[in-house]
Amino acid sequence: QSEVTNGAQHEEPSKEGMSRRSFLGAGALAGAAGAVAAPMTAAMFAATAKAQAAEIKNSPFVHPGDLDEYYGFWSGGHSGEVRIMGIPSMRELMRIPVFNVDSATGWGLTNESKRIKGESAHLLAGDSHHPHMSMTDGRYNGKYVFINDKANTRVARIRCDVMKTDKMITVPNCQAIHGLRVQKVPYTKYVICNGEFEVPIVNDGKASLEDVSQYRSLFNVIDAENMEVAFQVMVDGNLDNTDADYDGKYFASTCYNSEMGMNLGEMIASERDHVVVFNLARCEAAVKAGKFKTYNGNNVPVLDGTKGSDLTRYIPVPKSPHGMNTSPSGKYFVANGKLSPTVSVIAIDKLDALFADKIKPRDTIVAEPELGLGPLHTAFDNKGNAYTTLFLDSQIAKWNVEDAIRAYKGEKVNYIRQKLDVHYQPGHNHTSAGETRDADGKWLISLCKFSKDRFLPVGPLRPENDQLIDISGDEMKLVHDGPTYAEPHDCMIVHRSKLKPKKLWTRDDPIFAETVEMAKADGVNLEVDNKVIRDGNKVRVYMTSIAPNYGMTEFKVKLGDEVTVVVTNLDQVEDVTHGFCMTNHGVQMEIGPQATSSVTFIADKPGVQWYYCNWFCHALHMEMRGRMLVEA
Ligand code: CUK
Ligand code: CUA
């Protein structure tokens, strides 16, 4: 226990018994003091050239003006956002506000974003963990990225054609959505996610709050297209991470608190917790047959998947497992031990027999390799190797899955291929396309929770460290350190050929369709008109923008009016985004080319109030402004 809580702070001793940092320091010092460079021989030149040539095959260098080969989608942790990275340059390309409020784009302030946030529009914070892209036949299809909000029990969807959040739901009957993945095969019909914190299923404060035996966690199955909860499955124990198979039959989730402990000591008491496997066909049939209950006044079907149910199977694994990862071969679920130095490899082709009660749950385990301290998450290449983060050891363990299976059968084989130091304390890792059939064994990202000495100090709060590792050769090679702001938990890497983002908005985009409808009802043609519509003390101001002008440079309202400003950006030039900011009102937003955005506020200050464009758009950008005249 003390190892777990202190692990984040201590420095790992190297082989020589010094901390890695002091070891590096001593080595560097020796180099500076003693070494005199020997002249390079022809053989040395040749060797260097060869090494360079090998490196160029999988080069992390992306020169100015060159484009990256991959998009990376990074969660932003408790910043609540999602970030788009270029891989291998590790350049941050864009931020997509999701559960947070964003000053630059007006996400959380505009009427369009509030509509998308729906019932949770009043929440200004979030904690995003697991971004995962929709798939067709086990391959990314470039359509959506889904992301969970642990803090407020939400799931959101990002539309990859515009890279904006377009749906958000609050999942009922449970608390803290954690692990999230997508159905891989035949396509992403469902998004699957875990309610982590166990609570009374009717949590209205009337039943006994102390009776822990009545607490439940729910596995959630969400329809990816309409973003409604299709059904939920009640389980024993809590739920942590999850993943799907490549057959469209099973989902699996880890449970770190089968004890139903309410404090640390209780939660880590058992030597074994479990993996719950969900049988999709049986769950869908049970919903169809009406074998469910509903709770808390909503109509989401809740199935009973507790022990003894035919919908689930519980596979005991050692101790407080965390990550759940499916191998791209489709053969194995890998549960990462966290408090056990092992990972548990579950053979997916044995699950039919398990559900037919022909074998025992532990008979599905085909390997349990010992990798090191604190295994959290595992990624895969296309050569049968797995890469597991060791949080306490600050390492990535590369191991061979088939060799681990042979070792489990009693053969004398070393399944460990390499251990690479990372800096420091890695949580998730991810390989290029590694959660799909297209796993290509080129890049590995290690999302390190602590950067310690790797960057210039910036005060008590330090960045994290996202490290890029070349895995194309026999040996893992660390090639880049990238500081990141709190807190990418997870990421995914998709080849750029899978994505075709739009360059301009199209006027029929559903994100602002309701605003277009409102204009129609007011008799306003958004692409032409600049008009003020008064409706009692509500005033709707419709204006266009073309760099460097708003279609309206002044409008009049009365003190106390509720003002809605609707801006339609008529620019057809790529990259010409305008803004609208009403000074002293906390109002600002982005209006992309050919988009419409709107924001509503109270005109609570009398007199002359300037508005201006806050996205740099033109040499006369400063002049792109106008006055709201507020009569007292
Ligand atoms: S979790 Cu953060 S390190 Cu939310 Cu996927 Cu494992
Ligand atoms: Cu329009 Cu700046």
XYZ file of C-alpha atoms and ligand atoms in Angstrom:
640
model
C 0.000 0.000 0.000
C 2.717 2.481 0.893
C 4.451 1.537 -2.325
C 1.379 2.515 -4.270
C 0.851 5.856 -2.599
C 4.513 6.807 -2.521
C 5.401 5.423 -5.919
C 4.577 8.636 -7.673
C 7.124 10.576 -5.682
C 10.136 8.326 -5.313
C 12.989 8.082 -7.763
C 13.637 4.673 -9.199
C 17.003 3.188 -8.337
C 18.962 2.173 -11.414
C 20.960 -1.037 -11.650
C 23.859 0.750 -10.034
C 21.749 1.606 -7.019
C 21.719 5.336 -7.748
C 18.574 7.145 -8.704
C 18.240 7.438 -12.440
C 18.606 11.187 -12.257
C 21.839 11.146 -10.306
C 23.139 8.387 -12.533
C 22.505 10.482 -15.629
C 24.076 13.464 -13.893
C 27.227 11.552 -13.021
C 27.546 10.204 -16.541
C 27.206 13.635 -18.093
C 29.791 15.022 -15.669
C 32.321 12.313 -16.534
C 31.831 13.084 -20.200
C 32.455 16.768 -19.698
C 35.524 16.301 -17.531
C 37.447 13.546 -19.245
C 36.559 12.610 -22.756
C 38.535 13.930 -25.687
C 36.876 13.187 -28.998
C 38.778 10.624 -31.061
C 38.951 11.316 -34.798
C 36.180 9.526 -36.696
C 37.317 6.622 -38.832
C 35.700 5.693 -42.134
C 34.112 2.700 -40.423
C 32.607 4.960 -37.791
C 31.218 7.279 -40.478
C 29.650 4.315 -42.217
C 28.134 3.063 -38.970
C 26.711 6.503 -38.195
C 25.302 6.878 -41.692
C 23.680 3.458 -41.385
C 22.152 4.377 -38.035
C 20.853 7.610 -39.512
C 19.378 5.789 -42.495
C 17.621 3.376 -40.158
C 16.273 6.314 -38.208
C 14.978 8.077 -41.294
C 12.729 5.108 -42.036
C 10.632 6.076 -39.042
C 11.694 9.648 -38.465
C 10.067 11.768 -35.793
C 11.141 14.910 -37.652
C 8.442 16.788 -39.480
C 9.979 19.822 -41.093
C 8.292 23.227 -41.254
C 5.525 23.069 -43.833
C 5.456 19.261 -43.862
C 2.394 17.451 -42.586
C 2.208 14.707 -40.000
C 1.325 11.159 -40.987
C -1.152 10.647 -38.147
C -3.753 12.513 -36.177
C -3.685 11.909 -32.438
C -6.743 12.528 -30.300
C -5.754 13.264 -26.726
C -8.104 13.602 -23.808
C -7.570 16.719 -21.743
C -8.321 15.159 -18.357
C -9.766 17.579 -15.857
C -9.324 20.462 -18.285
C -12.420 18.798 -19.789
C -11.352 19.094 -23.430
C -9.943 16.995 -26.268
C -6.775 17.927 -28.142
C -5.718 17.039 -31.660
C -2.018 16.286 -32.014
C 0.097 15.745 -35.085
C 2.103 12.508 -34.899
C 5.075 12.110 -35.044
C 5.817 15.838 -34.628
C 3.817 15.951 -31.348
C 2.620 19.406 -32.380
C -0.715 20.359 -30.832
C -2.937 21.136 -33.828
C -6.236 22.065 -32.213
C -8.250 21.946 -29.023
C -11.826 20.795 -29.024
C -13.730 22.137 -26.029
C -16.131 19.508 -24.724
C -17.003 19.507 -21.009
C -15.188 22.794 -20.290
C -16.003 26.392 -21.162
C -13.782 27.913 -23.824
C -13.194 31.621 -24.042
C -11.821 31.580 -27.597
C -14.631 29.712 -29.323
C -17.438 30.587 -26.907
C -18.076 26.896 -26.202
C -20.423 26.845 -23.214
C -21.418 30.478 -23.877
C -23.093 30.303 -27.286
C -26.670 29.138 -27.715
C -25.541 26.396 -30.107
C -23.092 24.896 -27.587
C -25.621 25.189 -24.734
C -28.174 23.287 -26.814
C -25.625 20.531 -27.445
C -24.693 20.391 -23.742
C -28.405 20.160 -23.004
C -29.410 19.473 -19.413
C -25.807 19.858 -18.258
C -25.234 23.253 -19.928
C -24.952 24.859 -16.483
C -21.921 22.695 -15.604
C -18.699 24.512 -16.343
C -16.208 21.725 -15.577
C -15.467 18.172 -16.604
C -12.904 15.381 -16.534
C -12.374 13.723 -19.903
C -10.477 10.429 -19.989
C -10.978 8.154 -22.968
C -11.246 9.432 -26.548
C -12.068 6.663 -29.014
C -13.023 6.815 -32.672
C -15.945 5.027 -34.278
C -15.048 1.955 -36.341
C -16.254 -0.172 -39.220
C -15.107 -3.805 -39.204
C -12.483 -3.109 -36.556
C -10.968 -0.126 -38.350
C -11.312 3.585 -37.645
C -13.927 5.111 -39.941
C -13.176 8.779 -39.302
C -16.722 9.680 -38.327
C -16.865 10.354 -34.590
C -14.689 10.490 -31.496
C -16.450 9.671 -28.232
C -15.268 10.857 -24.833
C -16.402 10.341 -21.238
C -16.703 12.890 -18.429
C -15.894 11.135 -15.185
C -16.667 14.273 -13.157
C -20.291 14.684 -14.240
C -21.255 11.230 -15.554
C -21.463 12.349 -19.166
C -20.551 11.060 -22.610
C -19.975 13.369 -25.573
C -19.448 12.891 -29.267
C -17.151 14.885 -31.543
C -18.002 15.089 -35.228
C -14.747 14.587 -37.111
C -15.852 16.449 -40.256
C -15.829 19.741 -38.332
C -13.931 18.624 -35.206
C -16.599 20.005 -32.882
C -18.646 18.399 -30.142
C -22.129 17.702 -31.506
C -23.841 15.580 -28.813
C -23.649 15.231 -25.061
C -25.661 13.152 -22.634
C -25.748 12.654 -18.898
C -25.979 8.937 -18.151
C -28.746 8.223 -15.622
C -28.797 5.760 -12.689
C -25.043 5.776 -12.098
C -22.115 7.924 -11.052
C -18.786 8.832 -12.709
C -18.496 7.405 -16.238
C -14.948 6.082 -16.497
C -13.775 3.451 -19.009
C -15.164 4.074 -22.496
C -14.647 2.270 -25.794
C -16.591 1.549 -28.930
C -18.032 -1.573 -30.473
C -15.467 -2.502 -33.136
C -17.335 -5.101 -35.223
C -19.377 -5.091 -37.409
C -19.405 -1.336 -36.780
C -19.798 1.095 -33.895
C -23.471 0.627 -33.203
C -22.759 1.081 -29.515
C -20.453 3.092 -27.309
C -19.746 1.176 -24.104
C -18.787 2.798 -20.824
C -18.534 2.054 -17.134
C -20.227 3.769 -14.215
C -17.314 3.615 -11.792
C -18.629 4.676 -8.396
C -21.144 2.288 -6.886
C -24.317 3.903 -5.497
C -27.812 2.780 -4.493
C -29.648 2.205 -7.769
C -32.401 4.510 -6.532
C -30.193 7.171 -5.018
C -32.850 9.480 -3.630
C -31.607 9.553 -0.045
C -34.608 7.606 1.242
C -33.146 4.089 1.409
C -30.347 3.297 3.859
C -27.241 5.155 2.738
C -24.957 2.982 4.838
C -26.097 -0.395 3.477
C -23.242 -0.978 1.032
C -24.709 -4.319 -0.068
C -27.315 -2.337 -1.977
C -24.777 -0.246 -3.916
C -24.365 -1.035 -7.616
C -22.264 -0.032 -10.611
C -23.713 -0.041 -14.112
C -22.238 -0.976 -17.467
C -23.702 1.389 -20.056
C -24.455 0.678 -23.690
C -25.132 3.847 -25.681
C -26.489 4.047 -29.202
C -23.689 5.803 -31.110
C -25.926 7.434 -33.723
C -28.739 8.895 -31.610
C -26.649 9.144 -28.429
C -29.262 7.634 -26.127
C -28.601 4.947 -23.546
C -29.841 1.726 -25.176
C -29.558 -0.278 -21.950
C -27.574 -0.672 -18.760
C -26.307 -3.781 -17.004
C -26.124 -3.918 -13.212
C -23.048 -5.752 -11.905
C -21.390 -6.893 -8.696
C -18.360 -4.844 -7.707
C -17.447 -1.563 -9.345
C -16.187 -1.054 -12.899
C -13.019 0.589 -14.171
C -11.925 0.197 -17.813
C -13.503 -1.635 -20.738
C -12.957 -2.827 -24.304
C -14.762 -4.731 -27.055
C -13.843 -7.831 -29.054
C -13.416 -8.116 -32.845
C -16.386 -10.444 -33.288
C -19.231 -8.193 -32.178
C -20.074 -10.603 -29.350
C -18.385 -9.608 -26.094
C -17.416 -6.600 -24.023
C -15.123 -6.872 -21.001
C -14.629 -4.554 -18.021
C -12.190 -4.572 -15.134
C -13.348 -4.254 -11.520
C -10.922 -2.968 -8.877
C -13.322 -3.036 -5.960
C -15.071 -6.382 -5.850
C -14.890 -5.988 -2.076
C -17.321 -3.052 -2.197
C -14.900 -1.303 0.129
C -15.562 2.292 1.034
C -12.010 3.158 2.060
C -8.581 2.310 0.674
C -7.848 -0.540 3.081
C -11.147 -2.233 2.301
C -10.829 -1.705 -1.458
C -7.469 -3.469 -1.736
C -8.156 -6.251 0.759
C -8.738 -9.130 -1.674
C -5.964 -10.866 -3.570
C -8.263 -11.140 -6.546
C -10.875 -8.931 -8.153
C -12.421 -9.713 -11.505
C -13.138 -8.986 -15.133
C -16.814 -8.946 -16.104
C -17.588 -10.188 -19.608
C -20.867 -9.034 -21.166
C -22.669 -11.101 -23.790
C -24.118 -8.592 -26.251
C -26.604 -10.900 -27.999
C -28.037 -12.120 -24.686
C -28.306 -8.527 -23.399
C -30.129 -7.363 -26.545
C -32.463 -10.369 -26.336
C -33.219 -9.650 -22.674
C -34.114 -6.044 -23.524
C -36.363 -7.244 -26.359
C -38.036 -9.769 -24.058
C -38.714 -7.044 -21.523
C -36.504 -8.667 -18.857
C -35.443 -5.360 -17.347
C -36.441 -2.794 -14.771
C -36.410 0.971 -14.868
C -35.420 3.297 -12.049
C -35.439 6.937 -11.026
C -38.296 7.921 -13.333
C -36.424 7.406 -16.622
C -37.157 4.685 -19.164
C -33.639 3.283 -19.641
C -33.807 -0.541 -19.453
C -31.597 -1.844 -16.630
C -30.658 -5.531 -16.924
C -29.516 -7.651 -14.010
C -25.987 -8.831 -14.746
C -25.000 -9.610 -11.174
C -23.369 -12.955 -10.374
C -25.466 -15.905 -11.544
C -26.989 -13.969 -14.460
C -26.735 -15.487 -17.942
C -25.793 -12.067 -19.358
C -22.368 -11.901 -17.717
C -19.449 -14.001 -16.524
C -17.006 -13.025 -13.793
C -13.377 -14.016 -14.339
C -11.221 -13.688 -11.198
C -7.911 -11.889 -11.825
C -5.259 -10.535 -9.444
C -5.446 -7.635 -7.749
C -7.317 -4.362 -8.446
C -6.947 -4.573 -12.256
C -7.066 -1.308 -14.192
C -6.664 -1.183 -17.983
C -8.546 -3.479 -20.363
C -7.125 -3.875 -23.855
C -8.056 -6.128 -26.759
C -5.201 -7.386 -28.911
C -5.566 -6.335 -32.580
C -5.405 -10.016 -33.553
C -8.841 -10.199 -31.940
C -7.693 -13.141 -29.829
C -7.172 -11.717 -26.352
C -8.497 -9.383 -23.701
C -5.638 -8.181 -21.496
C -6.461 -7.039 -17.956
C -3.691 -4.995 -16.345
C -2.907 -5.906 -12.754
C -2.084 -2.533 -11.158
C -1.413 -3.927 -7.651
C -0.255 -7.207 -9.109
C 2.925 -7.228 -11.237
C 1.065 -9.339 -13.780
C -1.394 -8.878 -16.586
C -4.079 -11.494 -17.236
C -4.560 -12.681 -20.817
C -8.086 -13.936 -21.517
C -8.630 -16.051 -24.649
C -11.682 -14.611 -26.383
C -12.293 -17.860 -28.266
C -12.945 -19.616 -24.948
C -15.759 -17.255 -23.980
C -18.437 -19.171 -25.896
C -17.611 -22.227 -23.789
C -17.617 -20.127 -20.628
C -21.085 -18.772 -21.388
C -22.212 -22.332 -22.185
C -20.921 -23.326 -18.712
C -18.583 -25.893 -20.262
C -15.503 -24.415 -18.602
C -14.714 -22.490 -15.426
C -14.017 -18.738 -15.518
C -10.277 -19.150 -14.795
C -10.011 -21.650 -17.700
C -10.197 -18.677 -20.058
C -6.877 -17.336 -18.745
C -4.087 -18.413 -21.087
C -1.241 -16.328 -19.686
C -0.420 -14.229 -16.679
C 3.032 -12.806 -17.403
C 4.882 -10.974 -14.677
C 6.004 -7.648 -16.111
C 6.978 -5.327 -13.272
C 5.421 -3.008 -10.722
C 2.141 -1.264 -11.414
C 0.958 -2.456 -14.864
C -1.813 -0.044 -15.925
C -2.428 -0.204 -19.684
C -1.278 -2.295 -22.648
C -0.839 -1.385 -26.311
C -0.004 -3.634 -29.260
C 2.017 -3.689 -32.473
C 1.397 -5.793 -35.596
C 4.058 -8.387 -34.720
C 2.457 -10.063 -31.725
C 4.106 -7.838 -29.128
C 2.455 -5.980 -26.307
C 3.652 -2.835 -24.521
C 2.543 -2.394 -20.934
C 3.010 0.722 -18.830
C 4.548 0.075 -15.408
C 3.499 3.004 -13.267
C 5.685 2.284 -10.259
C 8.739 1.181 -12.236
C 8.404 4.126 -14.681
C 8.931 1.756 -17.571
C 7.295 0.289 -20.619
C 7.597 -3.488 -20.708
C 7.630 -4.934 -24.222
C 6.563 -8.573 -24.163
C 5.531 -11.216 -26.621
C 1.999 -12.516 -26.169
C 2.474 -16.006 -27.647
C 5.671 -16.515 -25.632
C 3.805 -15.503 -22.468
C 1.213 -18.149 -23.303
C 3.937 -20.785 -23.754
C 5.490 -19.768 -20.437
C 2.104 -20.111 -18.712
C 1.940 -23.679 -20.036
C 5.259 -24.357 -18.328
C 7.755 -23.884 -21.146
C 10.996 -22.127 -20.310
C 10.737 -19.033 -22.508
C 11.500 -15.427 -21.776
C 8.525 -13.429 -22.951
C 10.042 -10.055 -21.957
C 11.623 -8.380 -25.003
C 12.741 -5.082 -23.489
C 12.069 -2.647 -20.700
C 12.400 1.022 -21.556
C 12.667 3.775 -18.961
C 10.077 6.514 -19.386
C 9.882 9.807 -17.524
C 7.980 9.289 -15.307
C 5.085 7.162 -14.002
C 3.188 6.294 -17.174
C -0.594 5.820 -17.143
C -2.035 5.063 -20.560
C 0.020 4.242 -23.598
C -1.137 3.838 -27.156
C 0.331 2.559 -30.422
C -0.460 3.883 -33.896
C -3.875 2.390 -34.807
C -3.153 -0.190 -32.074
C -6.751 -0.632 -30.955
C -7.788 -1.605 -34.498
C -6.999 -4.221 -37.140
C -4.711 -1.608 -38.732
C -2.162 -1.700 -35.885
C 1.055 -0.870 -37.747
C 3.780 -1.138 -35.116
C 5.324 2.253 -35.859
C 4.755 4.579 -32.903
C 4.049 4.251 -29.223
C 2.967 7.100 -26.960
C 3.603 6.924 -23.233
C 1.460 9.371 -21.276
C 3.662 10.018 -18.257
C 1.959 11.543 -15.247
C 5.069 13.228 -13.873
C 7.773 15.142 -15.742
C 9.957 15.962 -12.715
C 13.322 17.085 -14.160
C 12.550 16.789 -17.883
C 11.603 20.428 -18.491
C 12.435 23.889 -17.171
C 10.698 24.265 -13.811
C 7.489 26.278 -13.993
C 6.473 26.463 -10.347
C 4.972 23.832 -8.091
C 2.568 22.704 -10.789
C 4.500 20.846 -13.483
C 3.476 19.662 -16.904
C 3.057 15.999 -17.636
C 5.252 14.340 -20.205
C 3.939 12.642 -23.331
C 6.771 10.627 -24.797
C 6.991 9.382 -28.352
C 8.671 6.020 -28.802
C 9.736 4.495 -32.100
C 8.724 0.814 -32.037
C 9.404 0.032 -35.702
C 12.661 -1.767 -34.946
C 13.480 -4.584 -32.551
C 14.181 -2.078 -29.801
C 11.944 0.661 -28.507
C 13.602 4.058 -28.921
C 12.530 7.179 -27.077
C 12.510 10.027 -29.605
C 10.535 12.935 -28.141
C 9.455 14.522 -24.854
C 6.295 16.590 -25.002
C 5.030 18.634 -22.055
C 1.259 18.591 -21.676
C -1.198 20.419 -19.480
C -3.434 18.513 -17.087
C -4.183 15.726 -17.844
C -4.220 13.552 -20.923
C -5.366 10.162 -19.665
C -5.620 8.406 -22.914
C -5.140 8.976 -26.604
C -5.641 7.305 -29.939
C -3.639 7.588 -33.141
C -5.313 7.394 -36.532
C -3.721 7.554 -39.971
C -4.478 10.831 -41.730
C -6.010 8.983 -44.682
C -9.004 8.139 -42.461
C -10.042 11.749 -41.906
C -11.427 14.333 -44.298
C -12.224 17.438 -42.276
C -14.202 20.181 -44.000
C -12.531 23.455 -44.925
C -15.702 25.539 -44.687
C -18.967 24.998 -42.854
C -21.972 24.120 -44.951
C -25.066 26.233 -44.427
C -27.232 23.204 -43.627
C -25.082 22.069 -40.689
C -27.224 20.638 -37.856
C -25.063 22.347 -35.210
C -26.695 25.717 -35.997
C -29.899 24.439 -37.611
C -32.079 25.634 -34.704
C -30.669 29.130 -35.016
C -31.450 29.073 -38.745
C -35.024 28.023 -37.850
C -35.313 30.879 -35.365
C -34.245 33.336 -38.080
C -36.785 31.887 -40.503
C -39.540 32.358 -37.923
C -38.406 35.984 -37.617
C -38.566 36.369 -41.410
C -34.807 36.826 -41.582
C -32.598 35.471 -44.364
C -29.308 34.933 -42.540
C -27.133 35.099 -45.649
C -28.417 38.540 -46.613
C -30.188 40.374 -43.828
C -28.937 42.657 -41.096
C -31.986 43.205 -38.927
C -33.128 43.823 -35.358
C -36.279 42.016 -34.249
C -37.950 43.127 -31.033
C -40.195 40.685 -29.206
C -41.245 42.290 -25.884
C -38.027 42.811 -23.925
C -36.274 40.230 -26.068
C -34.215 41.604 -28.907
C -32.717 39.468 -31.659
C -29.927 41.110 -33.610
C -29.085 39.389 -36.897
C -25.904 40.432 -38.646
C -23.542 39.141 -41.291
C -19.776 39.407 -41.397
C -17.329 39.686 -44.282
C -13.751 40.670 -43.457
C -13.265 43.350 -42.215
C -16.910 44.332 -41.642
C -19.931 43.369 -39.659
C -23.127 43.885 -41.643
C -24.328 46.125 -38.805
C -22.161 48.726 -37.084
C -24.749 49.865 -34.552
C -27.979 48.693 -32.982
C -30.206 50.111 -30.248
C -31.653 48.294 -27.238
C -33.173 49.320 -23.907
C -31.487 48.801 -20.564
C -32.461 45.371 -19.214
C -33.333 43.847 -22.595
C -32.375 40.234 -23.241
C -30.255 40.500 -26.360
C -29.466 37.635 -28.729
C -26.781 38.407 -31.280
C -26.705 36.086 -34.285
C -23.701 36.411 -36.581
C -23.458 34.678 -39.948
C -19.973 34.638 -41.441
C -20.324 35.003 -45.194
C -16.607 34.682 -45.875
C -15.880 31.786 -48.201
C -12.151 31.950 -47.732
C -10.549 29.054 -45.871
C -9.321 29.953 -42.405
C -11.109 33.342 -42.211
C -12.839 33.004 -38.869
C -14.457 36.018 -37.238
C -15.280 36.594 -33.633
C -17.913 38.538 -31.779
C -17.096 40.036 -28.404
C -19.360 42.428 -26.503
C -17.010 44.344 -24.227
C -17.766 44.264 -20.490
C -20.436 41.565 -20.886
C -18.403 38.344 -20.729
C -19.644 37.512 -24.209
C -17.435 36.168 -26.972
C -17.583 33.544 -29.690
C -16.075 32.154 -32.859
C -17.897 32.245 -36.182
C -16.152 30.004 -38.725
C -16.392 30.635 -42.465
C -19.995 29.997 -43.603
C -21.155 29.314 -40.014
C -23.794 30.957 -37.878
C -23.246 31.453 -34.141
C -25.399 33.156 -31.543
C -25.105 34.294 -27.963
C -27.658 35.679 -25.523
C -26.993 38.156 -22.715
C -28.696 40.914 -20.728
C -27.962 44.504 -21.753
C -27.404 45.524 -18.132
C -25.076 48.482 -18.748
C -26.421 51.770 -20.128
C -24.753 53.870 -22.774
C -22.355 53.051 -25.562
C -21.080 49.469 -25.560
C -18.627 48.490 -28.273
C -18.513 45.075 -29.822
C -15.542 43.845 -31.843
C -14.094 40.929 -33.765
C -11.654 38.972 -31.623
C -10.385 36.476 -34.202
C -7.658 38.087 -36.305
C -9.118 38.191 -39.807
C -7.767 41.081 -41.862
C -5.370 44.039 -41.922
C -8.380 46.073 -40.749
C -9.287 43.572 -38.027
C -9.033 46.324 -35.378
C -11.613 48.305 -37.307
C -14.068 45.406 -37.355
C -16.279 46.744 -34.574
C -19.641 48.350 -33.849
C -21.748 49.926 -31.097
C -24.625 48.645 -29.044
C -26.486 51.768 -27.908
C -28.252 51.032 -24.641
C -30.955 53.556 -23.747
C -31.690 53.974 -20.049
S -7.508 5.861 -16.594
Cu -6.172 7.544 -16.225
S -4.275 6.294 -16.254
Cu -9.173 7.144 -16.508
Cu -7.965 5.207 -18.459
Cu -5.673 4.593 -16.553
Cu -13.128 39.770 -38.242
Cu -11.199 39.996 -36.936
